């Protein structure tokens, strides 16, 4: 092992998770990546609407994924083909989770989703985990072949069990915790996209509610806070305000990534 030590740096494509409330613009943002090919999970066909209305330019896309076999088959085919895309965009990872639920429910529990089947002591989720990890391993093979992997997801507020104090709610991708954890570990960048909202008035002590103001400016969050999950391996700032269009947002994102990498290399040389 000592003789095999190396300082060689192998450049790899990125794995990016972008999650947000519905309608925030994650699909439009992802359409700006280099040579994207989209995969739409069942009933997640917002891409087609955006293209039909001229809101984004034409991009390549697979037929709608309707089964777990579709998901794994397309992933392995991209890995093994010399015609793989420069960017693979999955819209959405939560929809793919649902396809795996259906697959496990049929194959292992005879189609029973109740406590006599999939939900019996959470057995279904445990049965899904190794299959999910195998799919992530295939995505890892894809990124090692040079394809950037972009996973889009809706978000949901979840209760966070705080070991240091009172529990509280925070945003995370709408995946089961056993499936979200390996995705988050796999990703180089987890971005939470939301609209900036200020709260006027309200008093927590008195139990009175405030009034939300704003809500029209997009904010891309790159660093984790108590309010949401995020992850940053690109030396990016904590957040990036939107620039008024998805194309301008993406251009600023690319500029920040390049600047962050240049700053990191400069620090490493000191």
Short mmCIF file of C-alpha atoms in Angstrom, two decimals:
data_model
loop_
_atom_site.label_atom_id
_atom_site.label_comp_id
_atom_site.label_asym_id
_atom_site.label_seq_id
_atom_site.Cartn_x
_atom_site.Cartn_y
_atom_site.Cartn_z
CA UNK A 1 0.00 0.00 0.00
CA UNK A 2 2.80 2.46 0.79
CA UNK A 3 4.31 2.02 -2.68
CA UNK A 4 0.94 2.77 -4.27
CA UNK A 5 0.62 6.21 -2.70
CA UNK A 6 0.05 9.01 -5.20
CA UNK A 7 -0.69 12.71 -5.48
CA UNK A 8 -2.33 12.30 -8.87
CA UNK A 9 -5.52 14.29 -9.25
CA UNK A 10 -8.17 12.82 -11.52
CA UNK A 11 -10.72 15.35 -12.72
CA UNK A 12 -14.26 14.04 -12.39
CA UNK A 13 -17.61 15.35 -13.51
CA UNK A 14 -19.86 16.82 -10.83
CA UNK A 15 -22.94 15.43 -9.15
CA UNK A 16 -25.36 18.25 -8.34
CA UNK A 17 -28.65 18.07 -6.45
CA UNK A 18 -30.99 21.03 -6.96
CA UNK A 19 -34.16 21.03 -4.88
CA UNK A 20 -36.85 23.63 -4.41
CA UNK A 21 -40.57 24.26 -3.97
CA UNK A 22 -42.69 23.63 -7.06
CA UNK A 23 -42.43 26.33 -9.71
CA UNK A 24 -39.16 27.84 -8.51
CA UNK A 25 -37.42 27.14 -11.81
CA UNK A 26 -35.14 24.16 -11.23
CA UNK A 27 -35.96 22.57 -14.61
CA UNK A 28 -35.36 25.84 -16.47
CA UNK A 29 -32.07 26.35 -14.64
CA UNK A 30 -30.90 22.79 -15.40
CA UNK A 31 -31.65 23.22 -19.11
CA UNK A 32 -28.64 25.56 -19.28
CA UNK A 33 -26.10 22.83 -18.50
CA UNK A 34 -23.80 21.66 -21.29
CA UNK A 35 -25.56 19.32 -23.75
CA UNK A 36 -28.22 18.10 -21.30
CA UNK A 37 -30.32 14.99 -21.73
CA UNK A 38 -33.37 14.98 -19.47
CA UNK A 39 -35.06 11.97 -17.92
CA UNK A 40 -38.59 12.61 -16.69
CA UNK A 41 -40.11 10.40 -14.05
CA UNK A 42 -43.77 9.51 -14.40
CA UNK A 43 -46.04 12.60 -14.40
CA UNK A 44 -43.04 14.96 -14.03
CA UNK A 45 -43.28 16.40 -17.54
CA UNK A 46 -42.86 20.11 -16.85
CA UNK A 47 -39.94 20.12 -19.29
CA UNK A 48 -42.31 19.46 -22.20
CA UNK A 49 -44.57 22.34 -21.17
CA UNK A 50 -41.62 24.73 -20.91
CA UNK A 51 -40.38 23.77 -24.37
CA UNK A 52 -43.86 23.95 -25.94
CA UNK A 53 -44.30 27.51 -24.63
CA UNK A 54 -40.85 28.58 -25.77
CA UNK A 55 -39.75 29.24 -22.19
CA UNK A 56 -36.62 27.14 -22.73
CA UNK A 57 -34.91 26.02 -25.90
CA UNK A 58 -35.21 22.46 -27.23
CA UNK A 59 -33.19 19.87 -25.30
CA UNK A 60 -32.83 16.12 -25.62
CA UNK A 61 -34.99 13.94 -23.40
CA UNK A 62 -35.77 10.28 -22.89
CA UNK A 63 -39.29 8.86 -23.03
CA UNK A 64 -41.00 9.23 -19.66
CA UNK A 65 -39.73 6.74 -17.06
CA UNK A 66 -42.65 4.55 -15.99
CA UNK A 67 -40.90 1.73 -14.16
CA UNK A 68 -37.76 1.06 -12.12
CA UNK A 69 -36.45 -1.04 -15.00
CA UNK A 70 -36.65 2.08 -17.18
CA UNK A 71 -34.51 3.97 -14.66
CA UNK A 72 -31.79 1.34 -14.32
CA UNK A 73 -31.83 0.42 -18.01
CA UNK A 74 -31.27 4.02 -19.15
CA UNK A 75 -28.55 4.58 -16.54
CA UNK A 76 -26.57 1.47 -17.50
CA UNK A 77 -26.98 2.20 -21.22
CA UNK A 78 -25.49 5.66 -20.74
CA UNK A 79 -22.57 4.21 -18.80
CA UNK A 80 -21.82 1.63 -21.49
CA UNK A 81 -22.40 3.81 -24.57
CA UNK A 82 -19.86 6.09 -26.25
CA UNK A 83 -22.81 8.37 -27.09
CA UNK A 84 -23.49 9.29 -23.48
CA UNK A 85 -24.57 12.92 -22.88
CA UNK A 86 -22.33 15.58 -21.40
CA UNK A 87 -25.02 16.21 -18.75
CA UNK A 88 -27.72 13.89 -17.44
CA UNK A 89 -30.63 15.64 -15.72
CA UNK A 90 -33.14 13.59 -13.73
CA UNK A 91 -36.46 15.34 -13.19
CA UNK A 92 -37.28 14.33 -10.46
CA UNK A 93 -35.44 12.02 -8.07
CA UNK A 94 -38.57 11.85 -5.91
CA UNK A 95 -40.49 10.47 -8.87
CA UNK A 96 -37.83 7.79 -9.32
CA UNK A 97 -38.18 6.93 -5.63
CA UNK A 98 -41.89 6.31 -6.24
CA UNK A 99 -41.08 3.96 -9.14
CA UNK A 100 -38.82 1.95 -6.85
CA UNK A 101 -41.55 1.82 -4.21
CA UNK A 102 -43.95 0.39 -6.80
CA UNK A 103 -41.29 -2.10 -7.92
CA UNK A 104 -40.55 -3.37 -4.39
CA UNK A 105 -44.23 -3.44 -3.48
CA UNK A 106 -45.05 -5.70 -6.46
CA UNK A 107 -41.96 -7.91 -6.38
CA UNK A 108 -41.67 -8.48 -2.62
CA UNK A 109 -45.10 -7.79 -1.12
CA UNK A 110 -47.55 -8.87 -3.80
CA UNK A 111 -48.73 -5.31 -4.37
CA UNK A 112 -49.67 -4.71 -0.73
CA UNK A 113 -48.72 -1.21 0.43
CA UNK A 114 -50.31 -1.51 3.88
CA UNK A 115 -48.90 -2.77 7.20
CA UNK A 116 -49.29 -6.33 6.00
CA UNK A 117 -46.92 -5.57 3.14
CA UNK A 118 -44.52 -2.74 2.30
CA UNK A 119 -45.17 -0.74 5.49
CA UNK A 120 -44.78 -3.70 7.87
CA UNK A 121 -42.25 -2.37 10.40
CA UNK A 122 -40.80 -0.19 7.61
CA UNK A 123 -39.52 -3.35 5.88
CA UNK A 124 -40.21 -1.87 2.45
CA UNK A 125 -37.82 1.03 2.96
CA UNK A 126 -35.13 -1.36 4.18
CA UNK A 127 -35.64 -3.53 1.08
CA UNK A 128 -35.29 -0.46 -1.15
CA UNK A 129 -31.99 0.75 0.30
CA UNK A 130 -29.54 -1.75 -1.31
CA UNK A 131 -31.25 -1.39 -4.70
CA UNK A 132 -31.10 2.41 -4.39
CA UNK A 133 -27.41 2.26 -3.51
CA UNK A 134 -26.74 0.03 -6.53
CA UNK A 135 -28.35 2.65 -8.77
CA UNK A 136 -26.22 5.37 -7.15
CA UNK A 137 -23.15 3.23 -7.89
CA UNK A 138 -24.19 3.19 -11.56
CA UNK A 139 -24.55 6.99 -11.49
CA UNK A 140 -21.03 7.11 -10.01
CA UNK A 141 -19.78 5.09 -12.97
CA UNK A 142 -21.54 7.56 -15.27
CA UNK A 143 -19.91 10.60 -13.70
CA UNK A 144 -16.53 8.86 -13.85
CA UNK A 145 -17.05 8.58 -17.62
CA UNK A 146 -17.30 12.40 -17.76
CA UNK A 147 -21.06 13.01 -17.55
CA UNK A 148 -22.28 15.66 -15.14
CA UNK A 149 -25.21 14.26 -13.12
CA UNK A 150 -27.93 16.72 -12.08
CA UNK A 151 -30.68 15.42 -9.80
CA UNK A 152 -33.74 17.66 -9.42
CA UNK A 153 -36.11 17.32 -6.50
CA UNK A 154 -39.08 18.97 -4.87
CA UNK A 155 -38.72 19.90 -1.20
CA UNK A 156 -40.74 19.41 1.93
CA UNK A 157 -40.55 20.74 5.50
CA UNK A 158 -39.57 17.98 7.93
CA UNK A 159 -39.23 17.84 11.67
CA UNK A 160 -35.58 17.88 12.70
CA UNK A 161 -34.81 16.07 15.94
CA UNK A 162 -32.34 18.42 17.58
CA UNK A 163 -30.03 16.64 20.08
CA UNK A 164 -28.96 20.01 21.54
CA UNK A 165 -32.35 21.57 22.17
CA UNK A 166 -35.93 21.86 20.96
CA UNK A 167 -36.86 20.18 17.69
CA UNK A 168 -37.66 22.39 14.69
CA UNK A 169 -38.76 22.23 11.07
CA UNK A 170 -36.39 22.52 8.13
CA UNK A 171 -36.48 21.97 4.37
CA UNK A 172 -35.01 18.92 2.69
CA UNK A 173 -35.54 17.05 -0.57
CA UNK A 174 -38.80 15.07 -0.64
CA UNK A 175 -37.12 11.69 -0.24
CA UNK A 176 -37.31 9.16 2.55
CA UNK A 177 -34.39 9.74 4.97
CA UNK A 178 -32.90 6.32 4.14
CA UNK A 179 -32.75 7.31 0.47
CA UNK A 180 -31.88 10.99 0.92
CA UNK A 181 -28.77 10.27 3.03
CA UNK A 182 -26.85 8.33 0.32
CA UNK A 183 -27.87 10.85 -2.36
CA UNK A 184 -26.57 13.73 -0.23
CA UNK A 185 -23.34 11.85 0.46
CA UNK A 186 -22.92 11.12 -3.27
CA UNK A 187 -23.40 14.75 -4.34
CA UNK A 188 -20.63 17.33 -4.67
CA UNK A 189 -23.11 20.17 -4.49
CA UNK A 190 -26.57 20.29 -2.90
CA UNK A 191 -28.40 23.51 -3.76
CA UNK A 192 -31.60 24.71 -2.13
CA UNK A 193 -33.46 27.10 -4.43
CA UNK A 194 -36.16 29.26 -2.91
CA UNK A 195 -37.63 32.74 -3.08
CA UNK A 196 -36.46 35.42 -0.69
CA UNK A 197 -39.22 36.20 1.80
CA UNK A 198 -39.13 38.75 4.60
CA UNK A 199 -41.57 38.50 7.51
CA UNK A 200 -43.06 41.72 8.85
CA UNK A 201 -44.66 41.85 12.30
CA UNK A 202 -45.58 38.83 14.34
CA UNK A 203 -44.45 37.87 17.81
CA UNK A 204 -43.41 34.32 18.66
CA UNK A 205 -43.86 34.91 22.40
CA UNK A 206 -47.41 36.15 21.88
CA UNK A 207 -48.22 33.54 19.28
CA UNK A 208 -49.11 36.11 16.60
CA UNK A 209 -48.26 35.52 12.94
CA UNK A 210 -46.36 37.91 10.71
CA UNK A 211 -46.95 38.81 7.07
CA UNK A 212 -44.73 37.46 4.31
CA UNK A 213 -43.28 40.06 1.96
CA UNK A 214 -41.24 39.70 -1.22
CA UNK A 215 -41.16 36.18 -2.60
CA UNK A 216 -40.20 37.12 -6.17
CA UNK A 217 -36.38 37.00 -6.06
CA UNK A 218 -34.79 33.59 -6.41
CA UNK A 219 -32.00 32.67 -4.00
CA UNK A 220 -29.68 29.71 -4.57
CA UNK A 221 -28.35 28.45 -1.23
CA UNK A 222 -25.08 26.51 -1.19
CA UNK A 223 -24.37 26.10 2.52
CA UNK A 224 -26.38 24.22 5.12
CA UNK A 225 -28.26 26.17 7.78
CA UNK A 226 -30.76 25.21 10.44
CA UNK A 227 -33.52 25.99 7.93
CA UNK A 228 -32.44 23.75 5.05
CA UNK A 229 -29.98 21.14 3.77
CA UNK A 230 -27.18 22.13 1.41
CA UNK A 231 -23.63 21.04 0.57
CA UNK A 232 -20.74 22.87 -1.02
CA UNK A 233 -17.54 21.30 -2.40
CA UNK A 234 -16.87 24.17 -4.81
CA UNK A 235 -15.77 26.94 -2.45
CA UNK A 236 -18.94 28.86 -3.30
CA UNK A 237 -20.43 31.66 -1.19
CA UNK A 238 -23.27 30.82 1.16
CA UNK A 239 -25.88 31.92 -1.37
CA UNK A 240 -26.42 33.54 -4.75
CA UNK A 241 -29.30 35.89 -5.55
CA UNK A 242 -31.01 35.37 -8.87
CA UNK A 243 -30.21 37.67 -11.78
CA UNK A 244 -33.69 37.95 -13.27
CA UNK A 245 -33.59 35.03 -15.71
CA UNK A 246 -32.55 31.39 -15.55
CA UNK A 247 -29.88 31.92 -18.20
CA UNK A 248 -28.36 34.81 -16.24
CA UNK A 249 -28.62 32.81 -13.01
CA UNK A 250 -26.73 29.94 -14.63
CA UNK A 251 -24.05 32.22 -16.05
CA UNK A 252 -23.45 33.68 -12.59
CA UNK A 253 -23.37 30.19 -11.09
CA UNK A 254 -20.66 29.13 -13.57
CA UNK A 255 -18.68 32.29 -12.80
CA UNK A 256 -18.84 31.56 -9.07
CA UNK A 257 -17.76 27.95 -9.56
CA UNK A 258 -14.73 29.03 -11.61
CA UNK A 259 -13.86 31.75 -9.12
CA UNK A 260 -14.21 29.36 -6.20
CA UNK A 261 -11.93 26.80 -7.84
CA UNK A 262 -9.33 29.48 -8.65
CA UNK A 263 -9.39 30.77 -5.06
CA UNK A 264 -9.03 27.24 -3.69
CA UNK A 265 -6.04 26.52 -5.94
CA UNK A 266 -4.43 29.81 -4.87
CA UNK A 267 -4.83 28.93 -1.21
CA UNK A 268 -3.42 25.43 -1.79
CA UNK A 269 -0.23 26.89 -3.32
CA UNK A 270 0.49 29.09 -0.30
#
